[in-house]
Structure formats: structure tokens, C-alpha cells
XYZ file of N, CA, C and O in Angstrom:
788
model
N 2.316 -33.882 -69.364
C 3.278 -32.879 -70.081
C 4.279 -33.188 -71.034
O 5.074 -34.447 -70.750
N 4.425 -32.674 -72.113
C 4.787 -33.109 -73.357
C 6.132 -32.495 -73.504
O 7.143 -32.635 -74.603
N 6.687 -31.847 -72.772
C 7.985 -30.644 -72.542
C 9.159 -31.569 -72.412
O 9.137 -32.709 -71.953
N 9.984 -31.357 -73.449
C 11.373 -32.160 -73.645
C 12.094 -31.775 -72.167
O 12.727 -30.516 -72.165
N 12.226 -32.542 -71.351
C 12.999 -32.039 -70.207
C 14.460 -31.655 -70.535
O 15.287 -31.130 -69.773
N 15.160 -32.048 -71.596
C 16.474 -31.638 -71.894
C 16.320 -30.710 -72.765
O 16.513 -29.506 -72.514
N 15.935 -30.644 -73.992
C 16.020 -29.735 -74.921
C 15.265 -28.378 -74.615
O 15.625 -27.276 -74.695
N 14.164 -28.437 -74.318
C 13.105 -27.294 -74.246
C 13.722 -26.499 -72.989
O 13.898 -25.407 -72.908
N 13.936 -27.184 -71.889
C 14.336 -26.633 -70.576
C 15.663 -25.948 -70.612
O 16.156 -25.080 -70.120
N 16.536 -26.641 -71.484
C 17.719 -26.044 -71.928
C 17.694 -24.663 -72.908
O 18.733 -23.668 -72.377
N 16.627 -24.630 -73.498
C 16.327 -23.169 -74.432
C 15.745 -22.328 -73.192
O 16.347 -21.025 -73.316
N 14.965 -22.599 -72.334
C 14.545 -21.639 -71.315
C 15.605 -21.363 -70.576
O 15.645 -19.966 -70.219
N 16.348 -22.288 -70.197
C 17.750 -21.718 -69.328
C 18.180 -20.877 -70.221
O 18.925 -19.544 -69.179
N 18.843 -20.826 -71.440
C 19.550 -20.027 -71.951
C 19.095 -18.723 -71.973
O 19.528 -17.374 -72.184
N 17.709 -18.532 -72.092
C 16.742 -17.563 -72.487
C 16.832 -16.651 -70.900
O 17.189 -15.301 -70.994
N 16.904 -17.441 -69.920
C 17.046 -16.771 -68.637
C 18.410 -16.204 -68.413
O 18.432 -14.899 -67.912
N 19.449 -17.053 -68.693
C 20.814 -16.546 -68.471
C 20.866 -15.184 -69.502
O 21.538 -14.374 -69.084
N 20.280 -14.966 -70.683
C 20.489 -14.256 -71.713
C 19.861 -12.824 -70.758
O 20.565 -11.856 -70.962
N 18.785 -12.924 -70.377
C 18.052 -11.724 -69.833
C 18.924 -11.415 -68.563
O 18.985 -10.091 -68.199
N 19.347 -12.433 -67.871
C 19.962 -12.150 -66.706
C 21.373 -10.997 -66.858
O 21.767 -10.529 -66.105
N 22.139 -11.560 -67.898
C 23.397 -10.878 -68.183
C 22.953 -9.795 -68.746
O 24.072 -8.819 -69.203
N 21.848 -9.537 -69.499
C 21.376 -8.049 -69.867
C 20.308 -7.835 -69.399
O 18.811 -7.615 -69.893
N 20.126 -6.970 -68.230
C 18.992 -6.584 -67.480
C 18.183 -5.981 -68.263
O 18.701 -4.955 -68.848
N 16.862 -5.902 -68.042
C 16.108 -5.317 -68.852
C 15.393 -5.820 -70.302
O 14.670 -5.299 -70.755
N 16.345 -6.774 -70.378
C 16.144 -7.197 -71.818
C 15.127 -8.102 -71.701
O 14.981 -9.608 -70.834
N 13.959 -8.445 -72.609
C 12.864 -9.363 -72.754
C 13.306 -10.521 -73.405
O 13.931 -10.234 -74.793
N 12.850 -11.699 -73.038
C 12.982 -12.954 -73.889
C 11.755 -13.836 -73.838
O 11.179 -14.008 -72.829
N 11.646 -14.298 -75.002
C 10.286 -14.992 -75.281
C 10.347 -16.510 -74.863
O 10.903 -17.001 -75.528
N 9.261 -16.774 -73.888
C 9.299 -18.417 -73.714
C 8.106 -18.952 -74.487
O 7.557 -20.185 -74.290
N 7.718 -18.332 -75.551
C 6.285 -18.746 -76.234
C 6.574 -20.187 -76.646
O 5.458 -21.083 -76.698
N 7.760 -20.071 -77.548
C 7.961 -21.936 -78.299
C 7.888 -23.051 -77.377
O 7.129 -23.678 -77.345
N 8.644 -22.515 -76.145
C 8.671 -23.663 -75.253
C 7.463 -23.905 -74.420
O 6.972 -25.104 -73.998
N 6.359 -22.628 -74.281
C 5.165 -22.835 -73.461
C 4.263 -23.472 -74.158
O 3.357 -24.332 -73.515
N 4.302 -23.732 -75.500
C 3.588 -24.509 -76.514
C 3.654 -26.164 -76.038
O 2.796 -26.809 -76.231
N 4.660 -26.429 -75.215
C 4.836 -27.721 -74.929
C 4.482 -28.188 -73.463
O 4.073 -29.234 -72.987
N 3.798 -27.238 -72.818
C 3.100 -27.394 -71.521
C 1.580 -27.496 -71.833
O 0.576 -26.815 -72.077
N 1.354 -29.163 -72.177
C -0.182 -29.342 -72.531
C -1.132 -29.435 -71.344
O -2.000 -30.033 -71.795
N -0.696 -29.208 -70.240
C -1.929 -29.260 -69.185
C -1.961 -27.815 -68.450
O -1.062 -26.961 -68.484
N -3.141 -27.652 -67.969
C -3.359 -26.425 -67.254
C -2.493 -26.328 -66.025
O -2.472 -27.232 -65.312
N -2.065 -25.076 -65.778
C -1.112 -24.977 -64.745
C -1.695 -23.856 -63.583
O -2.513 -23.081 -64.119
N -1.635 -24.141 -62.436
C -2.056 -22.964 -61.375
C -1.349 -22.148 -61.404
O -1.259 -21.377 -60.327
N -0.721 -21.848 -62.566
C 0.173 -20.175 -62.355
C 0.366 -20.126 -63.943
O -0.075 -20.626 -64.867
N 1.204 -19.072 -64.265
C 1.660 -18.424 -65.699
C 2.301 -19.578 -66.094
O 3.118 -20.076 -65.227
N 2.126 -20.083 -67.339
C 3.026 -20.872 -68.161
C 4.429 -20.803 -67.673
O 5.424 -21.506 -67.545
N 5.015 -19.289 -68.079
C 6.252 -19.112 -67.987
C 6.926 -19.248 -66.311
O 7.788 -19.404 -66.413
N 5.721 -19.160 -65.484
C 6.437 -19.325 -64.349
C 6.659 -20.929 -63.935
O 7.740 -20.996 -63.324
N 6.026 -21.475 -64.407
C 6.201 -23.041 -64.335
C 7.408 -23.512 -65.085
O 8.167 -24.241 -64.664
N 7.562 -22.732 -66.230
C 8.747 -23.507 -66.846
C 9.927 -22.669 -66.250
O 11.140 -23.567 -66.341
N 9.907 -21.657 -65.955
C 11.102 -21.142 -64.879
C 11.484 -22.018 -63.767
O 12.612 -22.549 -63.526
N 10.105 -22.366 -63.133
C 10.616 -23.318 -61.913
C 11.241 -24.945 -62.265
O 12.120 -25.067 -61.676
N 10.468 -25.211 -63.561
C 11.264 -26.479 -63.934
C 12.461 -26.482 -64.196
O 13.190 -27.531 -64.315
N 12.877 -25.425 -64.859
C 14.171 -25.100 -65.397
C 15.146 -24.727 -64.189
O 16.550 -25.484 -64.350
N 15.111 -24.363 -63.252
C 15.908 -23.827 -62.345
C 15.768 -24.706 -60.934
O 16.858 -24.642 -60.195
N 14.772 -25.250 -60.517
C 14.564 -25.882 -59.192
C 15.030 -27.290 -59.370
O 14.754 -27.810 -60.979
N 15.605 -28.088 -58.590
C 15.606 -29.774 -58.534
C 15.786 -30.250 -57.049
O 15.519 -29.440 -56.328
N 16.162 -31.271 -56.858
C 16.010 -31.946 -55.397
C 17.078 -31.337 -54.644
O 16.918 -31.272 -53.503
N 17.984 -30.350 -55.130
C 19.020 -29.604 -54.135
C 18.646 -28.510 -53.438
O 19.269 -27.982 -52.662
N 17.448 -27.711 -54.195
C 16.999 -26.375 -53.528
C 15.746 -26.578 -52.979
O 14.850 -27.529 -53.040
N 15.465 -25.504 -52.509
C 14.264 -25.183 -51.682
C 13.151 -24.162 -52.399
O 13.871 -23.208 -52.940
N 12.022 -23.938 -52.052
C 11.139 -23.023 -52.757
C 10.075 -22.711 -51.694
O 9.732 -23.515 -50.852
N 9.797 -21.199 -52.207
C 8.470 -20.724 -51.255
C 7.395 -20.135 -52.244
O 7.998 -19.592 -52.999
N 6.254 -20.485 -51.896
C 5.143 -19.691 -52.595
C 4.392 -19.067 -51.545
O 3.877 -19.259 -50.774
N 4.383 -17.783 -51.836
C 3.792 -16.543 -51.057
C 2.446 -16.741 -50.859
O 1.870 -17.003 -49.691
N 1.746 -17.159 -51.547
C 0.265 -17.534 -51.667
C -0.200 -18.919 -51.058
O -1.048 -19.014 -50.548
N 0.935 -19.620 -50.773
C 0.722 -21.025 -50.234
C -0.350 -21.917 -50.895
O -1.054 -22.466 -50.216
N -0.186 -21.614 -52.353
C -1.257 -22.375 -53.398
C -0.520 -23.977 -53.012
O 0.249 -24.500 -53.628
N -1.584 -24.616 -52.470
C -1.085 -25.954 -52.372
C -1.207 -26.836 -53.608
O -0.248 -27.732 -53.682
N -1.965 -26.554 -54.619
C -1.973 -27.377 -55.855
C -0.477 -27.051 -56.788
O 0.116 -27.942 -57.205
N 0.057 -25.640 -56.793
C 1.006 -25.368 -57.143
C 2.149 -25.824 -56.587
O 3.148 -26.376 -57.232
N 2.209 -26.117 -55.304
C 3.071 -26.562 -54.451
C 3.607 -27.799 -54.795
O 4.554 -28.554 -54.881
N 2.482 -28.482 -54.858
C 2.438 -29.983 -55.404
C 2.925 -30.484 -56.755
O 3.785 -31.198 -57.058
N 2.458 -29.433 -57.654
C 3.054 -29.450 -58.960
C 4.409 -29.366 -59.170
O 4.969 -29.880 -59.724
N 4.823 -28.285 -58.664
C 6.379 -28.073 -58.665
C 7.067 -29.244 -58.094
O 8.157 -29.269 -58.435
N 7.050 -29.711 -56.897
C 7.662 -30.401 -56.058
C 7.511 -31.749 -56.898
O 8.768 -32.248 -57.023
N 6.627 -32.073 -57.514
C 6.273 -33.401 -58.458
C 7.283 -33.319 -59.838
O 7.815 -33.993 -60.120
N 7.186 -32.001 -60.569
C 8.050 -31.836 -61.470
C 9.552 -31.364 -61.333
O 10.411 -32.067 -62.057
N 9.915 -31.157 -60.106
C 11.167 -30.857 -59.810
C 12.070 -31.452 -58.577
O 13.168 -31.378 -58.869
N 11.189 -31.983 -57.844
C 11.633 -32.739 -56.708
C 12.527 -31.724 -55.709
O 12.691 -32.044 -54.637
N 12.230 -30.674 -55.912
C 12.597 -29.463 -54.818
C 11.367 -29.382 -53.637
O 10.245 -29.798 -54.001
N 12.138 -29.206 -52.604
C 11.117 -29.251 -51.472
C 10.695 -27.739 -51.005
O 11.386 -26.986 -51.105
N 9.526 -27.623 -50.599
C 8.953 -26.667 -49.957
C 9.592 -26.057 -48.877
O 9.867 -27.116 -47.787
N 9.644 -24.934 -48.495
C 10.306 -24.496 -47.258
C 9.755 -23.118 -46.600
O 9.176 -22.402 -47.374
N 10.037 -22.501 -45.432
C 9.341 -21.510 -44.813
C 10.102 -20.519 -46.061
O 11.174 -20.322 -46.257
N 9.769 -19.099 -45.865
C 10.327 -18.005 -47.036
C 11.778 -17.747 -46.230
O 12.408 -17.656 -47.044
N 11.893 -17.589 -45.027
C 13.438 -17.504 -44.660
C 14.551 -18.707 -44.901
O 15.567 -18.232 -44.745
N 14.071 -19.403 -45.371
C 15.039 -20.826 -45.692
C 14.943 -21.041 -47.402
O 15.907 -21.753 -47.801
N 14.188 -20.557 -48.155
C 13.919 -20.987 -49.325
C 15.208 -20.383 -50.600
O 15.251 -19.249 -50.298
N 15.344 -20.829 -51.482
C 16.230 -20.685 -52.291
C 15.564 -20.118 -53.345
O 16.402 -19.015 -53.994
N 14.229 -20.387 -53.539
C 13.549 -19.706 -54.628
C 12.316 -19.334 -54.018
O 11.607 -20.085 -53.159
N 11.931 -18.019 -54.470
C 10.475 -17.541 -53.922
C 9.648 -17.465 -55.229
O 10.040 -16.427 -55.752
N 8.447 -17.611 -55.125
C 7.241 -17.636 -56.370
C 6.308 -16.809 -55.815
O 5.562 -16.952 -54.862
N 6.246 -15.339 -56.439
C 5.374 -14.392 -56.094
C 4.247 -14.411 -57.402
O 4.628 -14.136 -58.400
N 2.897 -14.864 -57.122
C 1.770 -14.735 -58.017
C 1.469 -13.338 -58.191
O 1.496 -12.559 -57.312
N 0.863 -13.311 -59.492
C 0.092 -11.729 -59.612
C -0.839 -11.400 -58.891
O -1.050 -10.459 -58.229
N -1.603 -12.473 -57.927
C -2.740 -12.227 -57.076
C -2.040 -12.085 -55.922
O -2.969 -11.408 -54.869
N -0.865 -12.133 -55.454
C -0.211 -11.785 -54.078
C -0.273 -10.393 -53.691
O -0.077 -9.225 -54.609
N -0.916 -9.883 -52.562
C -0.954 -8.391 -52.118
C 0.539 -7.709 -52.030
O 1.574 -8.233 -51.884
N 0.262 -6.602 -51.966
C 1.671 -5.727 -52.234
C 1.982 -5.783 -50.649
O 3.715 -5.846 -50.483
N 1.449 -5.704 -49.670
C 1.824 -6.057 -48.390
C 2.632 -7.299 -47.938
O 3.354 -7.232 -47.586
N 2.186 -8.261 -48.594
C 2.590 -9.437 -48.306
C 3.999 -9.504 -49.272
O 4.981 -10.231 -48.530
N 4.159 -9.135 -50.479
C 5.435 -9.036 -51.190
C 6.537 -8.340 -50.283
O 7.674 -8.504 -50.457
N 5.962 -7.017 -49.894
C 6.956 -6.140 -49.150
C 7.246 -7.078 -47.660
O 8.619 -6.860 -47.449
N 6.731 -7.513 -47.218
C 6.876 -8.509 -46.161
C 7.832 -9.598 -46.431
O 8.767 -9.820 -45.901
N 7.625 -10.360 -47.587
C 8.640 -11.190 -47.940
C 9.928 -10.736 -48.453
O 10.926 -11.141 -47.749
N 9.895 -9.632 -48.905
C 11.319 -8.832 -49.031
C 12.254 -8.904 -47.753
O 13.467 -8.939 -47.937
N 11.677 -8.495 -46.863
C 12.579 -8.281 -45.524
C 12.802 -9.859 -45.036
O 13.679 -9.628 -43.829
N 12.144 -10.354 -45.307
C 12.217 -12.287 -44.718
C 13.280 -12.925 -45.464
O 13.747 -13.738 -44.831
N 13.241 -12.482 -46.714
C 13.963 -13.749 -47.614
C 15.580 -13.784 -47.521
O 15.892 -12.686 -46.874
N 16.045 -14.569 -47.765
C 17.560 -15.006 -47.662
C 18.268 -14.198 -48.475
O 17.767 -13.832 -49.813
N 19.294 -13.544 -48.277
C 20.186 -12.538 -48.895
C 21.828 -12.860 -49.159
O 22.617 -12.127 -49.656
N 21.929 -13.933 -48.288
C 23.221 -14.702 -48.225
C 24.074 -13.947 -47.302
O 23.446 -13.086 -46.364
N 25.536 -14.219 -47.154
C 26.346 -13.367 -46.140
C 27.605 -13.017 -47.185
O 27.702 -13.615 -47.925
N 28.312 -12.261 -46.336
C 29.644 -11.836 -47.056
C 30.633 -13.225 -47.309
O 31.437 -12.941 -48.347
N 30.753 -14.325 -46.661
C 31.232 -15.229 -46.933
C 30.675 -16.234 -48.048
O 31.517 -16.599 -48.886
N 29.657 -16.404 -47.933
C 28.623 -17.275 -48.866
C 27.329 -16.390 -49.499
O 26.448 -16.709 -49.227
N 27.701 -15.388 -50.296
C 26.521 -14.551 -50.919
C 25.767 -15.474 -51.846
O 24.613 -14.874 -52.117
N 26.171 -16.724 -52.083
C 25.186 -17.503 -53.275
C 24.149 -17.883 -52.299
O 23.032 -18.608 -53.065
N 24.367 -18.005 -50.889
C 23.172 -18.621 -50.139
C 22.110 -17.574 -49.761
O 21.751 -17.161 -48.706
N 21.708 -16.906 -51.086
C 20.492 -16.050 -51.286
C 19.232 -16.895 -51.887
O 19.516 -17.680 -52.396
N 18.152 -15.663 -52.141
C 17.030 -16.284 -52.966
C 17.006 -15.670 -54.172
O 17.297 -14.486 -54.425
N 16.425 -16.293 -54.974
C 16.155 -15.952 -56.309
C 14.492 -15.957 -56.557
O 13.902 -16.908 -56.106
N 14.069 -14.706 -56.656
C 12.612 -14.345 -56.885
C 11.921 -14.832 -58.258
O 12.679 -14.281 -59.408
N 11.050 -15.479 -58.414
C 10.107 -15.585 -59.728
C 8.875 -14.856 -59.505
O 8.085 -15.186 -58.942
N 8.678 -13.968 -60.336
C 7.424 -12.628 -60.077
C 6.412 -12.546 -61.323
O 7.195 -12.197 -62.536
N 5.162 -12.840 -61.021
C 4.428 -13.002 -62.340
C 4.183 -11.347 -62.019
O 3.791 -10.754 -61.145
N 3.659 -10.754 -63.409
C 2.962 -9.572 -63.434
C 2.160 -9.628 -64.840
O 2.459 -10.622 -65.533
N 1.681 -8.715 -64.942
C 0.588 -8.626 -66.244
C 1.566 -8.523 -67.498
O 1.219 -9.229 -68.509
N 2.127 -7.672 -67.539
C 2.679 -7.361 -68.849
C 4.241 -6.436 -68.888
O 3.978 -5.795 -68.070
N 5.031 -6.775 -69.338
C 6.380 -6.103 -69.105
C 6.744 -5.438 -70.840
O 6.360 -5.716 -71.572
N 7.125 -4.374 -70.516
C 7.798 -3.458 -71.747
C 9.451 -3.043 -71.341
O 9.584 -2.724 -70.487
N 9.879 -3.135 -72.566
C 11.356 -2.404 -72.755
C 11.299 -0.742 -72.457
O 12.087 -0.213 -72.894
N 10.253 -0.601 -72.287
C 9.927 1.014 -71.952
C 9.428 1.269 -70.513
O 8.787 0.276 -69.917
N 9.047 2.369 -69.942
C 8.309 2.340 -68.545
C 9.214 3.380 -67.702
O 10.368 3.903 -67.853
N 8.803 3.172 -66.352
C 9.300 4.470 -65.250
C 10.561 3.727 -64.658
O 11.040 4.277 -63.620
N 10.976 2.491 -64.845
C 12.325 1.911 -64.337
C 13.403 2.128 -65.093
O 13.455 1.460 -66.277
N 14.503 3.054 -64.527
C 15.827 3.155 -65.236
C 16.620 2.047 -64.727
O 16.901 2.310 -63.395
N 17.337 1.369 -65.481
C 18.188 0.145 -65.067
C 19.631 0.660 -65.477
O 19.904 1.227 -66.573
N 20.563 0.243 -64.411
C 22.049 0.796 -64.941
C 23.005 -0.363 -64.293
O 22.673 -0.851 -63.058
N 24.457 -0.561 -64.439
C 25.022 -1.670 -64.002
C 25.555 -2.349 -65.067
O 25.362 -2.226 -66.146
N 26.043 -3.481 -64.296
C 26.881 -4.418 -65.551
C 25.983 -5.118 -66.465
O 24.860 -5.597 -66.002
N 26.454 -5.081 -67.947
C 25.306 -5.817 -68.795
C 24.682 -4.941 -69.658
O 23.860 -4.987 -70.481
N 24.521 -3.470 -69.057
C 23.886 -2.444 -69.650
C 25.087 -1.274 -70.020
O 25.634 -0.838 -69.122
N 24.954 -0.908 -71.197
C 25.898 -0.147 -71.984
C 25.879 1.384 -71.230
O 26.802 1.903 -70.731
N 24.501 1.811 -71.402
C 24.459 3.378 -70.563
C 23.181 3.148 -69.487
O 23.384 3.064 -68.140
N 22.095 2.952 -70.091
C 21.047 2.528 -69.075
C 19.745 1.968 -69.826
O 19.951 1.954 -71.122
N 19.015 1.166 -69.237
C 18.136 0.507 -69.921
C 16.565 0.872 -69.189
O 16.599 1.145 -68.074
N 15.272 0.487 -69.915
C 14.464 0.922 -69.118
C 13.170 -0.165 -68.986
O 13.428 -1.335 -70.058
N 12.820 -0.411 -67.941
C 11.700 -1.601 -68.173
C 10.574 -1.462 -67.241
O 10.287 -0.388 -66.471
N 9.368 -1.789 -67.687
C 8.137 -1.756 -66.706
C 7.897 -3.303 -66.128
O 7.627 -3.963 -67.271
N 7.242 -3.316 -65.143
C 7.019 -4.793 -64.625
C 5.765 -4.589 -63.787
O 5.301 -5.698 -63.420
N 5.275 -3.444 -63.523
C 3.801 -3.367 -62.908
C 4.269 -3.610 -61.190
O 3.175 -3.164 -60.381
N 5.580 -3.654 -60.614
C 5.577 -3.805 -59.453
C 5.683 -2.224 -58.718
O 5.977 -1.208 -59.688
N 5.065 -1.903 -57.614
C 5.013 -0.587 -57.177
C 6.508 -0.076 -56.552
O 7.229 -0.940 -56.010
N 6.442 1.322 -56.092
C 7.498 1.802 -55.821
C 8.066 1.047 -54.501
O 9.107 1.116 -54.324
N 7.047 0.736 -53.588
C 7.498 0.304 -52.235
C 8.319 -0.884 -52.537
O 9.000 -1.372 -51.654
N 7.915 -1.520 -53.387
C 8.552 -3.227 -53.789
C 10.104 -2.896 -53.984
O 11.165 -2.983 -53.969
N 10.403 -1.499 -54.947
C 11.639 -1.360 -55.401
C 12.423 -0.684 -54.152
O 13.670 -0.794 -53.911
N 11.990 0.133 -53.464
C 12.521 0.612 -52.227
C 13.100 -0.497 -51.168
O 13.969 -0.702 -50.695
N 11.967 -1.465 -50.955
C 12.245 -2.853 -50.233
C 13.612 -3.415 -50.905
O 14.340 -3.752 -49.907
N 13.666 -3.599 -51.962
C 14.759 -4.367 -52.841
C 16.186 -3.287 -52.352
O 16.973 -4.283 -52.168
N 15.821 -2.213 -52.529
C 17.200 -1.286 -52.399
C 17.890 -1.530 -51.013
O 18.967 -1.821 -50.934
N 17.006 -1.860 -50.042
C 17.449 -2.145 -48.312
C 17.891 -3.391 -48.481
O 18.911 -3.580 -47.415
N 17.810 -4.139 -49.199
C 18.303 -5.687 -49.252
C 19.520 -5.988 -50.306
O 19.948 -6.912 -50.087
N 19.808 -5.105 -51.283
C 21.028 -5.071 -51.719
C 22.104 -4.146 -51.569
O 23.159 -4.125 -52.389
N 21.724 -3.175 -50.453
C 23.119 -2.400 -50.399
C 24.442 -2.850 -49.774
O 25.292 -2.110 -50.208
N 24.365 -4.294 -49.413
C 25.826 -4.837 -49.225
C 26.101 -5.819 -50.028
O 26.200 -6.819 -49.639
N 26.580 -5.400 -51.328
C 26.953 -6.208 -52.161
C 28.128 -7.156 -51.487
O 29.024 -6.184 -50.800
N 28.408 -8.339 -52.085
C 27.906 -9.231 -52.889
C 26.401 -9.598 -52.366
O 25.714 -10.465 -53.014
N 25.964 -9.293 -51.140
C 24.814 -9.847 -50.664
C 23.366 -9.312 -51.355
O 23.876 -8.488 -52.027
N 22.623 -9.955 -51.516
C 21.215 -9.588 -52.360
C 20.371 -10.627 -52.702
O 20.517 -11.852 -52.424
N 19.467 -10.158 -53.654
C 18.477 -11.297 -54.366
C 18.516 -11.088 -55.723
O 18.775 -9.931 -56.409
N 18.399 -12.030 -56.826
C 17.939 -11.869 -57.926
C 16.349 -12.007 -58.472
O 16.032 -13.097 -57.881
N 16.139 -11.435 -59.302
C 14.730 -11.025 -59.784
C 14.351 -11.617 -61.172
O 15.257 -11.410 -62.002
N 13.843 -12.571 -61.305
C 12.962 -12.895 -62.673
C 11.686 -12.544 -62.874
O 10.867 -13.106 -62.104
N 11.319 -11.808 -63.646
C 9.708 -11.411 -64.125
C 9.395 -12.286 -65.077
O 9.854 -12.361 -66.306
N 7.939 -12.639 -65.113
C 7.247 -13.384 -66.045
C 5.992 -12.762 -66.314
O 5.515 -11.989 -65.524
N 5.412 -12.675 -67.691
C 4.326 -11.992 -67.654
C 3.200 -12.989 -68.478
O 3.693 -14.036 -69.104
N 2.137 -12.513 -68.839
C 1.247 -12.881 -69.507
C 1.389 -13.224 -70.916
O 0.959 -14.361 -71.485
N 2.616 -12.547 -71.580
C 2.744 -12.581 -72.954
C 4.168 -13.518 -73.248
O 4.754 -13.916 -74.072
N 4.399 -14.389 -72.003
C 5.191 -15.158 -72.047
C 6.949 -14.672 -72.158
O 7.283 -15.409 -72.586
N 6.914 -13.528 -71.610
C 8.242 -12.901 -71.750
C 8.858 -12.785 -70.118
O 8.293 -13.025 -69.258
N 10.107 -13.358 -70.472
C 10.853 -13.205 -69.022
C 11.652 -11.806 -69.084
O 12.487 -11.557 -70.331
N 12.199 -11.306 -67.940
C 13.145 -10.133 -67.750
C 13.656 -10.524 -66.326
O 12.883 -10.687 -65.602
N 14.936 -10.077 -66.468
C 15.623 -10.197 -65.143
C 16.515 -9.073 -64.535
O 16.671 -8.207 -65.353
N 16.653 -8.969 -63.389
C 17.235 -7.881 -62.535
C 18.025 -8.473 -61.528
O 17.357 -8.866 -60.453
N 19.424 -8.685 -62.019
C 20.167 -9.169 -60.661
C 20.687 -8.293 -59.834
O 20.095 -6.902 -59.986
N 20.870 -8.704 -58.792
C 21.422 -7.900 -57.476
C 22.321 -6.822 -58.050
O 22.662 -5.692 -57.495
N 23.444 -6.828 -59.054
C 23.990 -6.012 -59.422
C 23.525 -4.586 -60.158
O 24.273 -3.730 -60.421
N 22.360 -4.946 -60.702
C 21.581 -3.548 -61.311
C 20.995 -2.827 -60.201
O 19.986 -3.020 -59.353
N 21.332 -1.503 -60.509
C 20.660 -0.483 -59.925
C 19.189 -0.161 -60.720
O 19.083 -0.087 -61.788
N 18.407 0.226 -60.082
C 16.833 0.434 -60.121
C 16.351 1.799 -60.040
O 16.438 1.913 -58.612
N 16.218 2.820 -60.621
C 15.603 3.978 -60.179
C 14.300 4.442 -60.925
O 14.231 3.969 -62.098
N 13.257 4.822 -60.108
C 12.012 5.119 -60.413
C 12.012 6.399 -61.043
O 12.627 7.244 -60.744
N 11.446 6.694 -62.581
C 11.463 7.948 -63.202
C 9.926 8.025 -63.364
O 9.308 7.187 -63.447
N 9.888 9.477 -63.862
C 8.379 9.706 -64.227
C 8.372 9.631 -65.863
O 9.422 9.662 -66.428
N 6.954 8.833 -65.894
C 6.721 8.365 -67.217
C 6.398 9.518 -68.178
O 5.489 10.221 -68.009
N 6.987 9.790 -69.252
C 6.581 11.004 -70.005
C 5.354 10.424 -71.026
O 5.063 9.626 -71.229
């Protein structure tokens, strides 16, 4: 792997932070992905996010329990694999079933009122994101409202609403796609499903 652990991953971090502070905004990881010179058992953007955010101090869970991916992420980040109820980061592959994802949403950590930071951050693969679509976003970092398409079903957003209703507890979502884009929806963002015209 030829990726620069300092420069390239700092750029990825800045882009994730940009999209997290401006929910619904797409940031491209195309430049950094070119430095991943080995085939990965997941999307390149997924691996870049994992390499940037995970370290020996955190735990992660992969819903599909992909042994090769678990080994690769542990090798690159020194993070430990953990059950979903304990994991700091949860990685959802595009092949994961809707039912498994909905169940995971009910099991993951959302922190508590004293330590809301003890919650999980999700890295979610999907086919393609656009800044248009049936999701209307509002909240901090959005002037009026923003739109986003992630490919996640309505039941996913319903499950998310049940886990973020007691702010500051909740989960933060990072979406990655085939076009090497990243989009973020923090727990402070309200998501409403609308009809696409």
C-alpha cells in the first residue's frame, strides 16, 4: 500500500470533517483512493475512512463478519474487532441485508447522557450518492435544508430516528459510494423522507 499515512489520510480526515460539518455535502476521495494500490475486500472509500478514523484505542464491527476485511482493517489500523453492542465503529457493506442493518441499528451504542461520546459511528457503503433525492436534511450546518440520496430504505431512517430522539445520545453516519464520494449525517441532523418529483 503506497498511501501516505500522514499526508493522504490527513486529507481524508479533512474531507470527512467538511462533510460532517455540512451535512449532505459530498466530498470526493478520488485523489486519495488512487494511492490504494492493492485490491480491497470493500469499497476503496470504506477502507480510506477506516484507516483515517480507526486506531488502537477504538473497536469496530463489520456486519457481514468478512474475515478478510476484519484482518485487513486490524492490520492497517491496530483497532480491535468487537461485538456490535460494544463497537465504536460499525461498517456496513453494500451487500448487507436491510433486515440485518435494521437489527444492527437497534443494537449499536448510542452513548448516555453523561458520556454521549460513547456512541457508535457508522461507515455505510451504497451504490451512488447525489445531493438531490428523497431525503431532506435540516439542522446545524445547513442554512435552510439540503437534499441527499443514499440508497438506504425508509425503514433505515425510521430506525435511526428512534436512536437519536434523546439528544445528545445518538449515532453519526458516514456514507461512501462507488464514485469515491463521502457524505455525512451527524446525530444533530433531522432527516425527512419526501416524494421525489
